[in-house]
CSV table of N, CA and C in Angstrom, one decimal:
chain,number,residue,atom,x,y,z
A,10,MET,N,87.3,114.3,101.1
A,10,MET,CA,87.7,113.8,100.5
A,10,MET,C,87.4,113.6,98.9
A,11,LYS,N,88.1,113.5,98.1
A,11,LYS,CA,87.5,113.2,96.8
A,11,LYS,C,88.5,111.9,96.5
A,12,ILE,N,87.5,111.0,96.0
A,12,ILE,CA,88.3,110.0,95.5
A,12,ILE,C,88.1,109.7,93.9
A,13,GLY,N,89.7,109.4,92.8
A,13,GLY,CA,89.4,109.1,92.0
A,13,GLY,C,88.8,108.4,91.0
A,14,ASN,N,89.3,108.1,90.1
A,14,ASN,CA,88.6,107.2,89.1
A,14,ASN,C,89.2,105.9,89.6
A,15,LEU,N,88.7,104.6,89.5
A,15,LEU,CA,88.6,103.4,89.7
A,15,LEU,C,89.9,103.1,89.6
A,16,VAL,N,89.7,103.2,88.1
A,16,VAL,CA,90.6,103.1,86.9
A,16,VAL,C,91.7,103.5,87.3
A,17,ASP,N,92.2,104.9,88.0
A,17,ASP,CA,93.5,105.4,88.3
A,17,ASP,C,94.2,104.7,89.4
A,18,LEU,N,93.1,103.8,90.5
A,18,LEU,CA,93.7,103.1,91.2
A,18,LEU,C,94.1,102.1,91.4
A,19,TYR,N,93.2,101.2,90.6
A,19,TYR,CA,93.5,100.2,90.5
A,19,TYR,C,93.7,99.2,88.8
A,20,GLY,N,93.7,100.2,87.9
A,20,GLY,CA,94.0,99.7,87.1
A,20,GLY,C,92.6,98.6,86.3
A,21,LYS,N,92.6,98.9,84.5
A,21,LYS,CA,91.8,98.3,84.1
A,21,LYS,C,91.4,97.0,84.1
A,22,GLU,N,92.8,96.4,84.5
A,22,GLU,CA,92.8,94.5,84.5
A,22,GLU,C,92.1,94.1,85.8
A,23,ALA,N,92.5,95.2,86.8
A,23,ALA,CA,91.6,94.7,88.6
A,23,ALA,C,90.2,94.6,88.3
A,24,LEU,N,89.8,96.1,87.3
A,24,LEU,CA,88.2,96.1,87.3
A,24,LEU,C,87.4,95.1,86.5
A,25,GLY,N,88.1,94.6,85.7
A,25,GLY,CA,87.9,93.7,84.9
A,25,GLY,C,86.9,94.5,83.6
A,26,ALA,N,87.5,95.5,83.0
A,26,ALA,CA,87.0,96.8,81.9
A,26,ALA,C,88.4,96.2,81.0
A,27,LYS,N,87.9,97.2,79.6
A,27,LYS,CA,88.8,97.2,78.9
A,27,LYS,C,88.9,98.4,78.5
A,28,SER,N,88.2,99.4,77.7
A,28,SER,CA,88.8,101.0,77.3
A,28,SER,C,87.0,101.7,78.0
A,29,GLY,N,87.4,102.7,78.5
A,29,GLY,CA,86.5,103.6,78.7
A,29,GLY,C,86.2,103.4,80.0
A,30,ALA,N,86.7,102.8,81.2
A,30,ALA,CA,86.6,102.4,82.3
A,30,ALA,C,86.2,103.3,83.0
A,31,GLY,N,85.4,103.5,84.2
A,31,GLY,CA,84.7,104.4,85.0
A,31,GLY,C,83.6,104.5,84.9
A,32,THR,N,83.2,104.5,83.7
A,32,THR,CA,81.9,104.9,83.0
A,32,THR,C,80.7,103.9,83.1
A,33,PRO,N,79.6,104.1,83.8
A,33,PRO,CA,78.5,103.3,83.4
A,33,PRO,C,78.1,102.6,82.4
A,34,SER,N,78.8,102.8,81.1
A,34,SER,CA,78.7,102.1,79.9
A,34,SER,C,79.9,101.1,79.5
A,35,SER,N,80.9,101.3,80.4
A,35,SER,CA,81.6,100.1,80.4
A,35,SER,C,81.9,99.2,81.6
A,36,ILE,N,80.4,99.0,82.3
A,36,ILE,CA,80.4,98.2,83.2
A,36,ILE,C,80.3,96.7,82.4
A,37,PRO,N,81.1,95.6,82.9
A,37,PRO,CA,80.8,94.4,82.0
A,37,PRO,C,79.4,94.1,82.4
A,38,SER,N,78.6,93.5,81.0
A,38,SER,CA,77.8,93.0,81.2
A,38,SER,C,77.5,92.0,82.0
A,39,SER,N,78.2,91.3,82.9
A,39,SER,CA,78.3,90.5,83.9
A,39,SER,C,77.5,91.0,85.3
A,40,ALA,N,78.2,92.6,85.2
A,40,ALA,CA,77.9,93.1,86.6
A,40,ALA,C,76.3,93.5,86.6
A,41,ALA,N,75.9,93.8,85.8
A,41,ALA,CA,74.4,94.2,85.9
A,41,ALA,C,73.3,93.5,85.1
A,42,GLN,N,72.3,92.7,85.6
A,42,GLN,CA,71.5,92.2,84.2
A,42,GLN,C,70.4,92.5,84.7
A,43,THR,N,69.0,92.8,83.6
A,43,THR,CA,68.0,93.2,83.8
A,43,THR,C,67.3,92.2,83.2
A,44,ASN,N,66.0,92.1,84.1
A,44,ASN,CA,65.2,91.0,83.5
A,44,ASN,C,63.8,91.6,82.9
A,45,THR,N,63.5,91.9,81.4
A,45,THR,CA,62.6,92.4,80.9
A,45,THR,C,61.0,92.1,81.1
A,46,ASN,N,61.0,90.5,81.6
A,46,ASN,CA,59.8,90.1,81.7
A,46,ASN,C,59.3,90.3,83.1
A,47,ASN,N,60.0,90.7,83.8
A,47,ASN,CA,59.5,90.9,85.5
A,47,ASN,C,59.9,92.3,86.2
A,48,ASN,N,60.9,92.7,85.1
A,48,ASN,CA,61.2,94.4,85.6
A,48,ASN,C,62.4,94.3,87.0
A,49,THR,N,63.1,93.0,86.8
A,49,THR,CA,64.0,93.2,88.0
A,49,THR,C,65.3,93.7,88.1
A,50,THR,N,66.2,93.8,88.9
A,50,THR,CA,67.4,94.0,88.2
A,50,THR,C,68.5,93.0,89.4
A,51,THR,N,69.6,92.6,88.8
A,51,THR,CA,70.6,92.0,89.4
A,51,THR,C,72.1,92.8,89.4
A,52,ALA,N,72.7,92.6,90.5
A,52,ALA,CA,73.6,93.2,90.3
A,52,ALA,C,74.3,92.2,91.4
A,53,SER,N,76.1,92.4,90.6
A,53,SER,CA,76.8,91.5,91.5
A,53,SER,C,78.1,92.3,91.8
A,54,LEU,N,79.0,91.9,92.9
A,54,LEU,CA,80.2,92.9,93.3
A,54,LEU,C,81.5,92.5,92.6
A,55,SER,N,82.4,93.3,92.0
A,55,SER,CA,83.4,92.8,91.5
A,55,SER,C,84.5,92.5,92.7
A,56,SER,N,85.6,92.0,92.6
A,56,SER,CA,86.7,91.1,93.8
A,56,SER,C,86.7,92.9,94.9
A,57,VAL,N,87.1,94.1,94.0
A,57,VAL,CA,87.5,95.1,94.4
A,57,VAL,C,86.3,95.6,95.5
A,58,ALA,N,85.5,95.2,95.1
A,58,ALA,CA,84.0,95.9,95.7
A,58,ALA,C,84.2,95.0,97.1
A,59,SER,N,83.8,93.5,96.4
A,59,SER,CA,83.9,92.5,97.8
A,59,SER,C,85.2,92.7,99.1
A,60,THR,N,85.8,93.3,98.2
A,60,THR,CA,87.3,93.6,99.5
A,60,THR,C,86.6,94.5,100.0
A,61,LEU,N,86.6,95.8,99.5
A,61,LEU,CA,86.0,96.6,100.3
A,61,LEU,C,85.3,96.9,101.4
A,62,ALA,N,84.5,96.0,100.9
A,62,ALA,CA,83.0,95.7,101.5
A,62,ALA,C,83.2,94.9,103.2
A,63,ALA,N,84.3,94.1,102.6
A,63,ALA,CA,85.0,93.1,104.1
A,63,ALA,C,85.3,94.1,105.0
A,64,LEU,N,86.3,95.2,104.2
A,64,LEU,CA,87.0,96.0,105.1
A,64,LEU,C,86.5,97.3,105.7
A,65,GLU,N,85.2,97.8,105.3
A,65,GLU,CA,84.5,98.5,106.1
A,65,GLU,C,84.1,98.4,106.9
A,66,PRO,N,84.1,97.3,108.0
A,66,PRO,CA,83.8,97.4,109.5
A,66,PRO,C,85.3,98.2,110.1
A,67,GLU,N,86.6,97.8,109.6
A,67,GLU,CA,87.5,97.9,110.3
A,67,GLU,C,87.9,99.2,109.8
A,68,LEU,N,87.3,100.0,109.3
A,68,LEU,CA,87.7,101.7,108.9
A,68,LEU,C,87.0,102.2,109.4
A,69,ARG,N,85.4,101.7,110.0
A,69,ARG,CA,84.7,102.2,110.8
A,69,ARG,C,85.0,102.6,112.2
A,70,ALA,N,85.6,101.5,112.5
A,70,ALA,CA,86.0,101.4,114.1
A,70,ALA,C,87.3,102.5,114.7
A,71,PRO,N,86.9,102.9,116.0
A,71,PRO,CA,87.7,104.2,116.6
A,71,PRO,C,89.2,103.8,116.1
A,72,GLU,N,90.0,105.0,115.8
A,72,GLU,CA,91.3,104.7,115.7
A,72,GLU,C,91.8,104.7,117.0
A,73,PHE,N,91.6,105.1,118.2
A,73,PHE,CA,92.0,105.4,119.4
A,73,PHE,C,91.2,104.7,120.4
A,74,ASP,N,92.1,104.6,121.6
A,74,ASP,CA,90.8,104.3,122.7
A,74,ASP,C,90.3,105.4,123.8
A,75,GLN,N,89.4,105.6,123.6
A,75,GLN,CA,89.1,106.7,124.5
A,75,GLN,C,89.0,106.9,125.9
A,76,ALA,N,88.9,105.7,126.8
A,76,ALA,CA,89.2,105.6,127.8
A,76,ALA,C,90.4,105.9,128.4
A,77,LYS,N,91.7,105.3,127.2
A,77,LYS,CA,93.0,105.5,127.4
A,77,LYS,C,93.3,106.7,127.6
A,78,VAL,N,93.0,107.4,126.8
A,78,VAL,CA,92.8,109.1,126.4
A,78,VAL,C,92.7,110.1,127.6
A,79,GLU,N,91.5,109.1,128.3
A,79,GLU,CA,90.9,110.0,129.4
A,79,GLU,C,91.7,109.5,130.5
A,80,ALA,N,92.1,108.7,130.5
A,80,ALA,CA,93.3,108.5,131.8
A,80,ALA,C,94.4,109.2,131.6
A,81,ILE,N,95.3,108.9,130.6
A,81,ILE,CA,96.1,109.9,130.5
A,81,ILE,C,96.1,111.9,131.1
A,82,LYS,N,94.6,111.6,130.5
A,82,LYS,CA,94.3,113.5,130.5
A,82,LYS,C,94.0,113.4,132.0
A,83,GLN,N,93.7,112.8,132.4
A,83,GLN,CA,93.6,112.8,134.6
A,83,GLN,C,94.9,112.8,134.9
A,84,ALA,N,95.5,111.8,134.5
A,84,ALA,CA,97.0,111.7,135.3
A,84,ALA,C,97.8,113.1,134.8
A,85,MET,N,97.4,113.4,134.0
A,85,MET,CA,98.5,115.0,133.8
A,85,MET,C,97.7,116.2,134.4
A,86,ARG,N,96.6,116.2,134.2
A,86,ARG,CA,95.3,116.9,135.4
A,86,ARG,C,96.6,116.9,137.3
A,87,GLU,N,96.7,115.3,137.4
A,87,GLU,CA,97.2,115.6,138.2
A,87,GLU,C,98.3,115.3,138.4
A,88,GLY,N,99.2,115.1,137.4
A,88,GLY,CA,100.7,115.5,137.7
A,88,GLY,C,101.2,114.1,137.8
A,89,LYS,N,100.8,113.0,137.7
A,89,LYS,CA,101.0,111.8,137.7
A,89,LYS,C,101.5,111.7,136.6
A,90,PHE,N,101.5,111.8,135.5
A,90,PHE,CA,101.6,111.4,134.3
A,90,PHE,C,103.2,111.8,134.1
A,91,GLU,N,104.1,110.5,133.9
A,91,GLU,CA,105.6,110.0,133.4
A,91,GLU,C,106.0,110.0,132.1
A,92,VAL,N,106.7,110.6,131.1
A,92,VAL,CA,106.9,110.3,130.1
A,92,VAL,C,108.6,109.4,130.3
A,93,ASN,N,108.6,108.2,129.5
A,93,ASN,CA,109.5,107.5,129.3
A,93,ASN,C,110.5,107.8,127.8
A,94,ALA,N,111.5,108.5,128.1
A,94,ALA,CA,112.0,109.5,127.1
A,94,ALA,C,112.8,108.2,126.3
A,95,ASN,N,113.0,107.4,126.8
A,95,ASN,CA,113.5,106.2,125.9
A,95,ASN,C,112.7,105.6,125.2
A,96,ALA,N,111.3,105.2,125.8
A,96,ALA,CA,110.6,104.2,124.4
A,96,ALA,C,110.1,105.2,123.9
A,97,VAL,N,110.0,106.5,124.0
A,97,VAL,CA,109.4,107.2,122.8
A,97,VAL,C,110.2,107.2,121.7
A,98,ALA,N,111.6,107.6,122.0
A,98,ALA,CA,112.8,107.3,121.9
A,98,ALA,C,112.9,106.6,120.3
A,99,ASP,N,112.6,105.4,121.1
A,99,ASP,CA,112.6,103.9,120.3
A,99,ASP,C,111.7,103.8,119.2
A,100,LYS,N,110.3,104.4,119.6
A,100,LYS,CA,109.4,103.9,119.1
A,100,LYS,C,109.7,105.2,117.6
A,101,LEU,N,110.2,106.2,118.0
A,101,LEU,CA,109.9,107.1,117.0
A,101,LEU,C,111.4,106.4,116.0
A,102,ILE,N,112.5,106.0,116.7
A,102,ILE,CA,113.6,105.5,115.5
A,102,ILE,C,112.8,104.4,114.6
A,103,THR,N,111.8,103.5,115.6
A,103,THR,CA,111.5,102.1,114.8
A,103,THR,C,110.4,102.9,113.5
A,104,SER,N,109.7,103.6,113.5
A,104,SER,CA,108.7,104.5,112.8
A,104,SER,C,109.8,105.0,112.1
A,105,VAL,N,110.9,105.8,112.0
A,105,VAL,CA,111.2,106.4,111.0
A,105,VAL,C,111.6,105.5,110.0
A,106,GLN,N,112.3,104.5,110.5
A,106,GLN,CA,113.1,103.2,110.2
A,106,GLN,C,112.1,102.3,108.9
A,107,GLU,N,110.6,102.3,109.6
A,107,GLU,CA,109.7,101.4,108.8
A,107,GLU,C,109.4,102.6,107.7
A,108,LEU,N,109.4,103.8,107.7
A,108,LEU,CA,109.2,104.6,106.8
A,108,LEU,C,110.2,104.9,105.4
A,109,LEU,N,111.1,104.4,106.0
A,109,LEU,CA,112.5,104.9,104.9
A,109,LEU,C,112.7,103.6,104.4
A,110,SER,N,112.3,102.7,104.9
A,110,SER,CA,112.2,101.0,103.8
A,110,SER,C,110.9,101.1,102.9
A,111,ARG,N,110.0,102.1,103.4
A,111,ARG,CA,108.6,101.7,102.7
A,111,ARG,C,109.2,102.6,101.1
A,112,LYS,N,109.8,104.0,101.6
A,112,LYS,CA,110.5,104.5,100.3
A,112,LYS,C,111.2,103.8,99.7
A,113,ASN,N,112.0,103.2,100.0
A,113,ASN,CA,113.2,102.6,99.3
A,113,ASN,C,112.5,101.2,98.6
A,114,ALA,N,111.6,100.8,98.9
A,114,ALA,CA,111.0,99.8,98.5
A,114,ALA,C,110.0,100.3,97.2
A,115,ASN,N,109.9,101.1,97.2
A,115,ASN,CA,109.5,101.8,96.0
A,115,ASN,C,110.1,102.1,94.7
């Protein structure tokens, strides 16, 4: 998956940049400092990077319960799995309503 320029995603103000954002030369001077006396570099994360780092564990979490999937597969093989059509229809309608409300909000 290609991730575009951060300026396109968050805007210049959110990244603390002025012009030419997204290039190494446009990183604010407070983001990285080099101490020429002992050749060490110090870096700090922007608020966007800190937020993304905090969300990383959630993004790496599995999106489904593998044990539940296996139980459903086994029930289907044995002919014991029953679909509640009313529950499926209700959840489908709710999902469509949420999608339409998001579209109308934009």
